Amino acid sequence: MSVRPKVREDHPFLLSTAPVSRAQSRAASGVLGLLGAAMLVTVPFAQVPIDNSQVLVPAYAIAVFIVDLITAALLLAMYSVQRSRAVLALAIGYLFSGAMVLPWALTFPGVAQSLGLPEAGLQTTAAIATLRRLGFPLLVLAYALMKETDPDPQHALESERRVIAGTVAAVIAIVGGLTWLVLTSEDALPRFMQDENRVTAHWRYVPVSAMALCGAGLFALWVRRRCVLDIWLMVVLCTLLIEIILLAYLSSGRLSIGWWAGRLFGVVSASIVLVVLLAETMTLYARLARSILAERRARETRLTALGALSATIAHEINQPLASMVTNANAGLRWLGRPDPDLAEVRAALERIVDDGHRSASVIEGIRAMFKKGTQERVCVNVNDLVTDIIRRDLSEAKLGRITMQTDLDPHLPAVTGNPVQLQQVISNLVANAIDALSNVTDRERLLRVRSSQSDADHVLVSVEDSGTGLDPALRERIFEPFQTTKTDGMGMGLMFCRSVIEAHGGRIWVMDNAPNGAIFRFTLPSAEELMSLTGEATP
Ligand code: ADP
């Protein structure tokens, strides 16, 4: 078992393509050992007669018929997925074996009589048994020989329903035709039986041929074994061999214990592939269900990311858009006066132009954020960014009676980054602080932005407020998308801040302010530190 041939990867979840695990090999060997032991136990009693054929033979036949039929149905289902002609041949084998057992049982001496049917000739049952015994291993051999060939394109194009219906009809027709031939030409049949229970010398060719076919099938499967189905078919052929040995050499003829034990092995052999198919199908089904769930989760994450992206864009450009509309309306009102104030109109138009530029740079910043590796990075002084924002938001702060303070380290090292994105981060944090302060009535509304050097290589920025403080329900998820406590909020701002800061190699976090409010802090690596990490020169 040293050479492990290449496993086909087109249908890794099918029994006819799934690779053999060590546990599978061990289970197959275990079953074989058990069956061998069962045969040895039977040997001492093999010649004792049991004659209850009118009940036991039809019961045996029905068991084999049902098991073979279910196995064939599962194999045909496998064929419809995989379109392998080898699997189709195997399904035909099971279909043929299952269908042939019915005429075999109905022509068995005594059975027809007990059912009120005309008794068949002496050689009929043996002839049908011969066809069945040789047909099945022949089709397993065909499976083993064909399994290497890929389905030809013409075959793959045909409708699988038509192929399956045609196959089933052909097997029924063949079984019916053969039965009719055997029933109507009793005189031409080989003389296998000397009486109802004992065989003639001619019979010995049948077990020998059947064993030769089983041996050839075993060899072909052994050489070309690739999948779970192969090793279990090898067990099936071994069980068939035991059955033949019991029936032909150890029993004293029909209806002895050895003969019945052989029949029992027949049922076991018929059931092996069915049991393995069902067990493996359940395992593979569970594996498939798990991978579908994982795929669904991945899709949901992708959708959330997509939603987050669109919401970020909306969030970031909504503000300049609203401001543009307000300024445009103001401009129209100034123009609509009997004595238009052109200076005010010009001022409104300038604000609109500013907002237009701001929106464009926001979009450019977002585009750069999601376009990995192509961010425009320049040397940035964080203090300048903070000062710009404070100046811009001063009038709003005054309106809200908020005291704005800055505590900026004049020796702050520069950072390398995208100034538009970093400005948006600080702007978001300041806007949130202003929101958190808007409902405070019992204390000073204080907003302070500090900058400092957190260590030799990092810049630290804090935005502190004496506002309402963090909502405990939100604390853990505050940086995740769509987390908001505001009626008109989108919960995207902090997610955006985190993405930008992390993309710049920094870290952002939040903590409670004493005695009231919240502190948002982020660090950024200094330009020198980033240079030493990436080995790049600062632009
Ligand atoms: P949005 O502002 O649209 O709600 P953000 O992601 O910017 O989205 O903020 C998410 C939530 O975090 C806010 O709804 C608010 O509950 C909370 N939050 C943010 N900043 C502060 C702050 N300074 N003080 C208290 N809570 C805050």
Coordinates of C-alpha atoms and ligand atoms in Angstrom, one line a residue:
M1 CA 0.0 0.0 0.0
S2 CA 3.0 2.3 -0.4
V3 CA 2.0 4.1 -3.6
R4 CA -0.7 6.6 -3.1
P5 CA -2.2 7.5 -6.4
K6 CA -3.4 11.0 -7.2
V7 CA -6.9 11.7 -5.9
R8 CA -9.4 13.3 -8.3
E9 CA -10.5 16.7 -7.0
D10 CA -13.6 17.4 -9.1
H11 CA -16.1 16.1 -6.6
P12 CA -14.2 15.8 -3.2
F13 CA -17.5 15.2 -1.3
L14 CA -18.5 12.0 -3.2
L15 CA -17.8 8.5 -1.9
S16 CA -16.5 7.6 -5.4
T17 CA -13.9 10.3 -5.2
A18 CA -13.3 10.9 -1.5
P19 CA -9.8 9.8 -0.5
V20 CA -9.4 6.8 1.8
S21 CA -8.7 7.6 5.4
R22 CA -6.7 5.4 7.7
A23 CA -9.8 4.8 9.8
Q24 CA -11.7 3.6 6.7
S25 CA -8.9 1.1 5.8
R26 CA -8.9 -0.2 9.4
A27 CA -12.8 -0.5 9.4
A28 CA -12.7 -2.4 6.1
S29 CA -10.0 -4.8 7.5
G30 CA -12.0 -5.2 10.7
V31 CA -15.2 -6.1 8.8
L32 CA -13.3 -8.6 6.7
G33 CA -11.8 -10.2 9.8
L34 CA -15.3 -10.6 11.3
L35 CA -16.7 -12.1 8.2
G36 CA -13.8 -14.6 8.0
A37 CA -14.3 -15.6 11.6
A38 CA -18.1 -16.0 10.9
M39 CA -17.2 -18.4 8.1
L40 CA -14.9 -20.5 10.3
V41 CA -17.7 -20.8 12.9
T42 CA -20.0 -22.1 10.2
V43 CA -17.7 -24.8 8.8
P44 CA -18.4 -27.6 11.4
F45 CA -22.2 -27.3 10.8
A46 CA -22.1 -26.6 7.1
Q47 CA -23.5 -30.0 6.1
V48 CA -26.5 -30.0 8.5
P49 CA -29.7 -29.6 6.5
I50 CA -32.4 -26.9 7.2
D51 CA -35.4 -27.3 5.0
N52 CA -37.8 -24.4 5.4
S53 CA -37.2 -23.1 1.9
Q54 CA -40.8 -22.0 1.1
V55 CA -40.4 -19.2 3.8
L56 CA -36.7 -18.6 4.0
V57 CA -35.8 -18.4 0.3
P58 CA -38.4 -15.7 -0.5
A59 CA -37.5 -13.8 2.7
Y60 CA -33.8 -13.9 1.6
A61 CA -34.6 -12.9 -1.9
I62 CA -36.8 -9.9 -0.8
A63 CA -34.0 -8.7 1.6
V64 CA -31.4 -8.9 -1.2
F65 CA -33.8 -7.3 -3.7
I66 CA -34.5 -4.3 -1.5
V67 CA -30.9 -3.7 -0.4
D68 CA -29.6 -4.0 -4.0
L69 CA -32.3 -1.7 -5.3
I70 CA -31.6 1.0 -2.7
T71 CA -27.8 0.7 -3.3
A72 CA -28.4 1.0 -7.1
A73 CA -30.6 4.1 -6.5
L74 CA -27.9 5.8 -4.4
L75 CA -25.2 4.9 -7.0
L76 CA -27.4 6.3 -9.8
A77 CA -27.8 9.5 -7.7
M78 CA -24.0 9.6 -7.4
Y79 CA -23.8 9.1 -11.2
S80 CA -26.1 12.0 -11.9
V81 CA -23.7 14.3 -10.0
Q82 CA -20.4 12.9 -11.2
R83 CA -21.3 11.5 -14.6
S84 CA -18.8 8.7 -14.2
R85 CA -19.5 5.7 -16.4
A86 CA -17.7 3.5 -13.9
V87 CA -20.3 4.4 -11.2
L88 CA -23.1 3.8 -13.8
A89 CA -21.6 0.3 -14.4
L90 CA -21.6 -0.4 -10.7
A91 CA -25.2 0.8 -10.4
I92 CA -26.2 -1.6 -13.2
G93 CA -24.4 -4.4 -11.3
Y94 CA -26.5 -3.8 -8.2
L95 CA -29.7 -3.4 -10.3
F96 CA -29.0 -6.6 -12.2
S97 CA -28.2 -8.6 -9.1
G98 CA -31.3 -7.3 -7.3
A99 CA -33.6 -7.9 -10.2
M100 CA -32.2 -11.4 -10.9
V101 CA -32.8 -12.6 -7.4
L102 CA -36.6 -12.5 -7.9
P103 CA -36.8 -15.1 -10.7
W104 CA -34.2 -17.1 -8.8
A105 CA -36.4 -17.2 -5.7
L106 CA -39.7 -17.8 -7.7
T107 CA -38.2 -20.7 -9.6
F108 CA -36.6 -22.2 -6.5
P109 CA -38.0 -25.8 -5.9
G110 CA -41.0 -25.7 -3.6
V111 CA -41.4 -21.9 -3.6
A112 CA -43.5 -21.6 -6.8
Q113 CA -45.7 -24.4 -5.6
S114 CA -46.3 -22.8 -2.3
L115 CA -47.3 -19.6 -4.1
G116 CA -49.7 -21.5 -6.4
L117 CA -47.4 -20.9 -9.5
P118 CA -46.4 -23.5 -12.0
E119 CA -43.2 -25.3 -11.0
A120 CA -40.1 -24.4 -13.2
G121 CA -37.7 -27.0 -14.6
L122 CA -34.9 -28.6 -12.6
Q123 CA -32.1 -26.6 -14.2
T124 CA -33.9 -23.2 -14.3
T125 CA -32.9 -21.8 -10.8
A126 CA -29.2 -22.9 -11.2
A127 CA -29.1 -21.2 -14.6
I128 CA -30.5 -18.0 -13.2
A129 CA -28.1 -18.2 -10.2
T130 CA -25.2 -18.7 -12.7
L131 CA -26.1 -15.5 -14.6
R132 CA -26.4 -13.5 -11.4
R133 CA -23.3 -14.9 -9.9
L134 CA -21.2 -14.1 -12.9
G135 CA -22.9 -10.8 -13.8
F136 CA -22.3 -8.9 -10.6
P137 CA -18.5 -9.4 -10.3
L138 CA -18.2 -8.8 -14.1
L139 CA -19.8 -5.3 -13.6
V140 CA -17.7 -4.6 -10.5
L141 CA -14.7 -5.4 -12.7
A142 CA -16.1 -3.1 -15.4
Y143 CA -16.3 -0.4 -12.7
A144 CA -12.7 -0.9 -11.7
L145 CA -11.5 -0.8 -15.3
M146 CA -13.5 2.2 -16.3
K147 CA -12.9 4.4 -13.2
E148 CA -9.8 6.0 -14.7
T149 CA -11.6 7.2 -17.8
D150 CA -13.2 10.6 -17.6
P151 CA -16.7 11.0 -18.9
D152 CA -16.6 11.7 -22.6
P153 CA -18.1 15.1 -23.5
Q154 CA -20.9 13.7 -25.5
H155 CA -21.9 11.5 -22.6
A156 CA -21.7 14.4 -20.2
L157 CA -24.1 16.4 -22.4
E158 CA -26.9 13.9 -22.3
S159 CA -29.6 14.4 -19.8
E160 CA -28.8 12.3 -16.8
R161 CA -32.5 11.6 -16.3
R162 CA -32.6 10.1 -19.7
V163 CA -29.5 8.0 -19.2
I164 CA -30.8 6.7 -15.8
A165 CA -34.3 5.9 -17.1
G166 CA -32.7 4.2 -20.2
T167 CA -30.3 2.2 -17.9
V168 CA -33.1 1.0 -15.6
A169 CA -35.4 0.1 -18.5
A170 CA -32.5 -1.8 -20.2
V171 CA -31.6 -3.8 -17.0
I172 CA -35.3 -4.7 -16.5
A173 CA -35.6 -5.8 -20.2
I174 CA -32.3 -7.8 -20.0
V175 CA -33.4 -9.5 -16.7
G176 CA -36.9 -10.2 -18.2
G177 CA -35.4 -11.5 -21.5
L178 CA -32.9 -13.7 -19.8
T179 CA -35.6 -15.1 -17.4
W180 CA -37.9 -15.8 -20.3
L181 CA -35.1 -17.5 -22.3
V182 CA -34.2 -19.7 -19.3
L183 CA -37.8 -20.6 -18.6
T184 CA -38.6 -21.5 -22.2
S185 CA -35.5 -23.4 -23.1
E186 CA -35.1 -25.8 -20.1
D187 CA -33.8 -28.6 -22.4
A188 CA -31.0 -26.4 -23.8
L189 CA -29.7 -25.4 -20.3
P190 CA -26.5 -26.9 -18.9
R191 CA -27.1 -29.8 -16.5
F192 CA -26.0 -28.3 -13.3
M193 CA -28.5 -30.1 -10.9
Q194 CA -28.8 -33.9 -10.5
D195 CA -31.8 -33.4 -8.2
E196 CA -33.5 -30.5 -6.3
N197 CA -30.6 -30.2 -3.8
R198 CA -27.5 -31.7 -5.3
V199 CA -25.3 -30.4 -8.1
T200 CA -23.6 -32.3 -11.0
A201 CA -19.9 -32.2 -11.9
H202 CA -20.7 -29.5 -14.5
W203 CA -21.5 -27.0 -11.8
R204 CA -17.9 -26.7 -10.6
Y205 CA -17.1 -24.4 -13.6
V206 CA -19.6 -21.8 -12.2
P207 CA -18.0 -21.1 -8.8
V208 CA -14.5 -21.3 -10.4
S209 CA -15.5 -18.7 -13.0
A210 CA -17.2 -16.5 -10.4
M211 CA -14.1 -16.7 -8.2
A212 CA -11.9 -15.8 -11.1
L213 CA -14.0 -12.8 -11.9
C214 CA -14.0 -11.8 -8.2
G215 CA -10.2 -12.2 -8.1
A216 CA -9.8 -10.1 -11.3
G217 CA -12.1 -7.4 -9.8
L218 CA -10.1 -7.5 -6.5
F219 CA -6.9 -7.1 -8.4
A220 CA -8.1 -4.2 -10.5
L221 CA -9.5 -2.5 -7.5
W222 CA -6.3 -3.0 -5.5
V223 CA -4.2 -1.6 -8.3
R224 CA -6.4 1.4 -9.0
R225 CA -7.8 2.0 -5.6
R226 CA -8.3 5.7 -5.0
C227 CA -11.5 6.3 -3.0
V228 CA -13.5 5.0 -0.1
L229 CA -15.9 3.1 -2.5
D230 CA -13.0 1.1 -3.9
I231 CA -11.9 -0.4 -0.6
W232 CA -15.5 -1.3 0.4
L233 CA -16.0 -2.9 -3.0
M234 CA -13.0 -5.0 -2.2
V235 CA -14.7 -6.1 1.0
V236 CA -17.8 -6.9 -1.0
L237 CA -15.8 -9.1 -3.4
C238 CA -14.1 -10.9 -0.5
T239 CA -17.5 -11.5 1.1
L240 CA -18.7 -12.9 -2.3
L241 CA -15.7 -15.2 -2.4
I242 CA -16.6 -16.5 1.1
E243 CA -20.2 -17.0 0.0
I244 CA -19.0 -19.0 -3.1
I245 CA -16.7 -21.1 -1.0
L246 CA -19.4 -21.9 1.5
L247 CA -22.0 -22.6 -1.2
A248 CA -19.8 -24.6 -3.5
Y249 CA -17.3 -26.4 -1.4
L250 CA -18.2 -26.5 2.3
S251 CA -22.0 -27.1 2.2
S252 CA -23.4 -30.5 1.2
G253 CA -25.8 -28.9 -1.3
R254 CA -28.9 -26.7 -1.2
L255 CA -30.6 -26.0 2.1
S256 CA -27.7 -27.2 4.3
I257 CA -26.4 -24.8 7.1
G258 CA -23.4 -24.1 4.9
W259 CA -25.7 -23.1 2.1
W260 CA -27.8 -20.9 4.3
A261 CA -24.7 -19.3 5.8
G262 CA -23.5 -18.6 2.2
R263 CA -26.9 -16.9 1.6
L264 CA -26.4 -14.8 4.8
F265 CA -23.0 -13.7 3.4
G266 CA -24.9 -12.8 0.3
V267 CA -27.1 -10.4 2.3
V268 CA -24.1 -9.0 4.1
S269 CA -22.3 -8.5 0.8
A270 CA -25.3 -6.8 -0.7
S271 CA -25.6 -4.5 2.3
I272 CA -21.9 -3.4 2.7
V273 CA -21.9 -0.7 0.0
L274 CA -25.4 0.5 1.1
V275 CA -24.3 0.9 4.8
V276 CA -21.1 2.6 3.8
L277 CA -22.9 4.8 1.3
L278 CA -25.4 5.9 3.9
A279 CA -22.9 6.4 6.7
E280 CA -20.4 8.3 4.5
T281 CA -23.2 10.3 3.0
M282 CA -24.3 11.5 6.4
T283 CA -20.7 12.4 7.3
L284 CA -20.1 14.2 4.0
Y285 CA -23.5 15.9 4.4
A286 CA -22.5 17.3 7.8
R287 CA -19.2 18.5 6.4
L288 CA -21.0 20.1 3.5
A289 CA -23.5 21.8 5.8
R290 CA -20.6 23.2 7.9
S291 CA -18.9 24.6 4.8
I292 CA -22.1 26.1 3.6
L293 CA -22.5 27.9 6.9
A294 CA -18.9 29.1 6.8
E295 CA -19.5 30.4 3.3
R296 CA -22.7 32.1 4.4
R297 CA -20.9 33.8 7.2
A298 CA -18.2 35.0 4.9
R299 CA -20.8 36.4 2.5
E300 CA -22.5 38.2 5.3
T301 CA -19.2 39.7 6.4
R302 CA -18.6 40.8 2.8
L303 CA -22.0 42.4 2.7
T304 CA -21.5 44.2 6.0
A305 CA -18.2 45.5 4.7
L306 CA -19.9 46.7 1.5
G307 CA -22.7 48.3 3.5
A308 CA -20.1 49.9 5.8
L309 CA -18.3 51.3 2.7
S310 CA -21.4 52.9 1.3
A311 CA -22.5 54.2 4.7
T312 CA -19.0 55.7 5.3
I313 CA -19.3 57.6 2.0
A314 CA -22.8 58.8 2.8
H315 CA -21.7 59.8 6.3
E316 CA -18.7 61.7 5.2
I317 CA -20.2 63.7 2.4
N318 CA -23.6 64.3 3.9
Q319 CA -22.3 67.2 5.9
P320 CA -20.7 69.3 3.1
L321 CA -23.8 68.5 0.9
A322 CA -26.2 69.9 3.6
S323 CA -23.9 72.9 4.0
M324 CA -23.9 73.5 0.2
V325 CA -27.7 73.4 0.0
T326 CA -27.9 75.9 3.0
N327 CA -25.4 78.3 1.3
A328 CA -27.1 78.0 -2.1
N329 CA -30.5 78.8 -0.5
A330 CA -28.9 81.8 1.3
G331 CA -27.3 83.0 -1.9
L332 CA -30.7 82.7 -3.7
R333 CA -32.4 84.7 -0.9
W334 CA -29.7 87.5 -1.2
L335 CA -30.2 87.6 -4.9
G336 CA -34.0 87.6 -4.6
R337 CA -34.0 90.8 -2.6
P338 CA -35.1 94.0 -4.5
D339 CA -31.6 95.2 -3.8
P340 CA -29.4 92.1 -4.2
D341 CA -26.4 91.9 -1.8
L342 CA -23.7 90.7 -4.2
A343 CA -21.0 90.5 -1.4
E344 CA -23.2 88.0 0.6
V345 CA -23.9 86.1 -2.6
R346 CA -20.1 85.9 -3.3
A347 CA -19.5 84.7 0.2
A348 CA -22.2 82.0 -0.1
L349 CA -20.7 80.8 -3.4
E350 CA -17.2 80.7 -2.0
R351 CA -18.5 78.5 0.9
I352 CA -20.2 76.3 -1.7
V353 CA -16.9 76.0 -3.6
D354 CA -15.1 75.2 -0.3
D355 CA -17.6 72.5 0.5
G356 CA -17.3 71.1 -3.0
H357 CA -13.6 70.7 -2.5
R358 CA -14.1 69.2 0.9
S359 CA -16.5 66.6 -0.5
A360 CA -14.1 65.8 -3.3
S361 CA -11.2 65.3 -0.9
V362 CA -13.4 63.2 1.4
I363 CA -14.2 60.9 -1.5
E364 CA -10.6 60.8 -2.5
G365 CA -9.6 59.9 1.1
I366 CA -12.2 57.1 1.2
R367 CA -11.0 55.8 -2.2
A368 CA -7.4 55.9 -0.9
M369 CA -8.4 54.1 2.3
F370 CA -9.9 51.2 0.4
K371 CA -7.2 51.2 -2.3
K372 CA -4.4 49.4 -0.4
G373 CA -0.9 50.5 -0.9
T374 CA -1.7 53.6 -3.0
Q375 CA -2.5 56.0 -0.2
E376 CA -0.9 59.4 -0.6
R377 CA 1.4 59.7 2.4
V378 CA 3.1 62.9 3.3
C379 CA 4.8 64.3 6.3
V380 CA 2.1 65.7 8.6
N381 CA 2.2 67.8 11.7
V382 CA -0.7 66.6 13.8
N383 CA -0.8 69.9 15.8
D384 CA -1.6 71.8 12.5
L385 CA -4.5 69.4 11.8
V386 CA -5.9 69.9 15.3
T387 CA -5.5 73.7 15.1
D388 CA -7.4 73.8 11.7
I389 CA -10.3 71.7 13.1
I390 CA -10.6 73.8 16.3
R391 CA -10.6 77.0 14.2
R392 CA -13.3 75.5 11.9
D393 CA -15.5 74.2 14.7
L394 CA -15.1 77.2 17.0
S395 CA -18.2 79.0 16.0
E396 CA -20.3 75.9 16.5
A397 CA -18.7 75.3 19.9
K398 CA -19.5 78.9 20.9
L399 CA -23.1 78.4 19.8
G400 CA -23.3 75.3 22.1
R401 CA -21.5 77.2 24.9
I402 CA -18.7 74.7 24.8
T403 CA -15.2 75.7 26.1
M404 CA -12.6 74.4 23.6
Q405 CA -9.1 74.0 24.9
T406 CA -6.0 72.7 23.3
D407 CA -2.8 71.4 24.9
L408 CA -0.4 70.7 22.1
D409 CA 3.2 69.7 22.5
P410 CA 5.2 72.1 20.4
H411 CA 8.0 69.5 20.0
L412 CA 5.7 66.9 18.6
P413 CA 7.5 64.8 15.9
A414 CA 5.9 64.7 12.5
V415 CA 4.0 61.6 11.3
T416 CA 3.7 60.2 7.8
G417 CA 0.2 59.9 6.6
N418 CA -2.8 61.0 4.6
P419 CA -3.6 64.5 6.0
V420 CA -7.2 64.4 4.7
Q421 CA -7.9 61.1 6.4
L422 CA -6.2 62.1 9.6
Q423 CA -8.1 65.4 9.7
Q424 CA -11.3 63.5 9.3
V425 CA -10.4 61.3 12.2
I426 CA -9.8 64.2 14.6
S427 CA -12.9 66.0 13.1
N428 CA -15.1 63.0 13.8
L429 CA -13.8 62.7 17.4
V430 CA -14.4 66.4 18.0
A431 CA -17.9 66.3 16.4
N432 CA -18.8 63.3 18.7
A433 CA -17.5 65.2 21.8
I434 CA -19.6 68.3 20.8
D435 CA -22.6 66.0 20.5
A436 CA -21.9 64.4 23.9
L437 CA -21.7 67.8 25.5
S438 CA -24.9 69.2 23.9
N439 CA -27.2 67.8 26.6
V440 CA -25.0 68.7 29.6
T441 CA -26.6 71.4 31.7
D442 CA -25.3 70.9 35.2
R443 CA -21.5 71.5 34.6
E444 CA -19.1 73.2 32.4
R445 CA -19.1 71.9 28.8
L446 CA -15.4 71.3 28.3
L447 CA -13.7 69.9 25.2
R448 CA -9.9 69.5 25.3
V449 CA -7.6 68.2 22.5
R450 CA -4.1 67.3 23.6
S451 CA -1.1 66.1 21.7
S452 CA 2.0 64.6 23.1
Q453 CA 4.7 62.1 22.5
S454 CA 3.6 58.9 24.1
D455 CA 7.0 57.3 23.8
A456 CA 10.2 57.9 21.7
D457 CA 8.5 56.7 18.5
H458 CA 4.8 57.5 18.9
V459 CA 2.6 60.5 18.8
L460 CA -0.5 60.5 21.1
V461 CA -3.6 62.5 20.5
S462 CA -6.5 62.7 23.1
V463 CA -9.9 64.2 22.6
E464 CA -11.5 64.7 26.0
D465 CA -14.9 65.9 27.0
S466 CA -17.0 66.3 30.1
G467 CA -20.1 65.1 28.3
T468 CA -22.6 62.3 28.9
G469 CA -20.0 59.6 28.9
L470 CA -20.1 56.2 27.2
D471 CA -23.2 54.1 26.9
P472 CA -22.3 50.9 28.8
A473 CA -24.2 48.8 26.2
L474 CA -22.0 50.2 23.4
R475 CA -18.6 50.2 25.1
E476 CA -17.4 46.9 23.7
R477 CA -18.7 47.5 20.2
I478 CA -18.2 51.2 19.9
F479 CA -15.7 50.9 17.0
E480 CA -17.9 48.5 15.0
P481 CA -20.0 49.7 12.1
F482 CA -23.7 50.8 12.7
Q483 CA -23.2 51.2 16.5
T484 CA -25.0 54.4 17.4
T485 CA -27.1 55.9 20.2
K486 CA -28.1 59.0 18.2
T487 CA -31.5 59.2 16.5
D488 CA -29.8 60.6 13.3
G489 CA -26.5 58.7 13.8
M490 CA -25.2 56.1 11.4
G491 CA -22.6 54.6 13.7
M492 CA -19.9 54.8 11.0
G493 CA -17.6 57.6 12.3
L494 CA -15.6 55.6 14.8
M495 CA -15.3 52.6 12.5
F496 CA -13.9 55.0 9.9
C497 CA -11.5 56.4 12.6
R498 CA -10.3 53.0 13.5
S499 CA -9.7 51.9 9.9
V500 CA -7.7 55.0 9.2
I501 CA -5.6 54.9 12.4
E502 CA -4.9 51.2 12.0
A503 CA -4.0 51.7 8.3
H504 CA -1.5 54.3 9.5
G505 CA 0.1 51.7 11.9
G506 CA -1.5 53.3 15.0
R507 CA -4.0 52.3 17.7
I508 CA -7.2 53.9 18.9
W509 CA -9.1 53.3 22.1
V510 CA -11.6 54.9 24.5
M511 CA -11.8 55.4 28.2
D512 CA -13.9 57.2 30.8
N513 CA -13.1 60.7 31.7
A514 CA -13.1 61.6 35.4
P515 CA -15.5 62.7 36.8
N516 CA -17.6 62.9 33.6
G517 CA -17.4 62.3 29.9
A518 CA -15.1 60.2 27.6
I519 CA -11.6 60.3 26.3
F520 CA -10.8 59.1 22.8
R521 CA -7.1 58.5 22.3
F522 CA -5.0 57.4 19.3
T523 CA -1.4 56.9 18.7
L524 CA 0.5 57.2 15.4
P525 CA 4.1 56.1 14.7
S526 CA 6.4 59.1 14.1
A527 CA 7.8 59.6 10.7
E528 CA 11.2 58.4 11.8
E529 CA 9.7 55.2 13.3
L530 CA 7.7 54.4 10.2
M531 CA 10.8 55.0 8.1
S532 CA 12.8 52.6 10.2
L533 CA 10.0 50.0 10.0
T534 CA 9.4 50.2 6.3
G535 CA 12.9 51.2 5.2
E536 CA 11.4 53.9 3.1
A537 CA 12.4 57.6 2.9
T538 CA 9.7 60.0 4.1
P539 CA 8.3 61.8 1.0
Ligands
ADP1 P1 -22.6 58.3 15.1 O1 -21.9 59.5 15.6 O2 -23.2 58.3 13.8 O3 -23.5 57.7 16.2 P2 -20.0 57.1 15.7 O4 -19.3 55.9 15.2 O5 -19.2 58.4 15.5 O6 -21.4 57.2 15.0 O7 -20.3 57.0 17.2 C1 -20.9 55.8 17.7 C2 -21.4 56.0 19.1 O8 -20.4 56.2 20.0 C3 -22.3 57.3 19.2 O9 -23.6 57.1 18.8 C4 -22.2 57.5 20.7 O10 -23.1 56.7 21.4 C5 -20.8 57.0 21.1 N1 -19.9 58.1 21.3 C6 -19.0 58.5 20.4 N2 -18.3 59.5 20.9 C7 -18.7 59.7 22.2 C8 -18.4 60.6 23.2 N3 -17.4 61.6 23.1 N4 -19.0 60.5 24.4 C9 -20.0 59.6 24.5 N5 -20.4 58.7 23.6 C10 -19.7 58.8 22.4

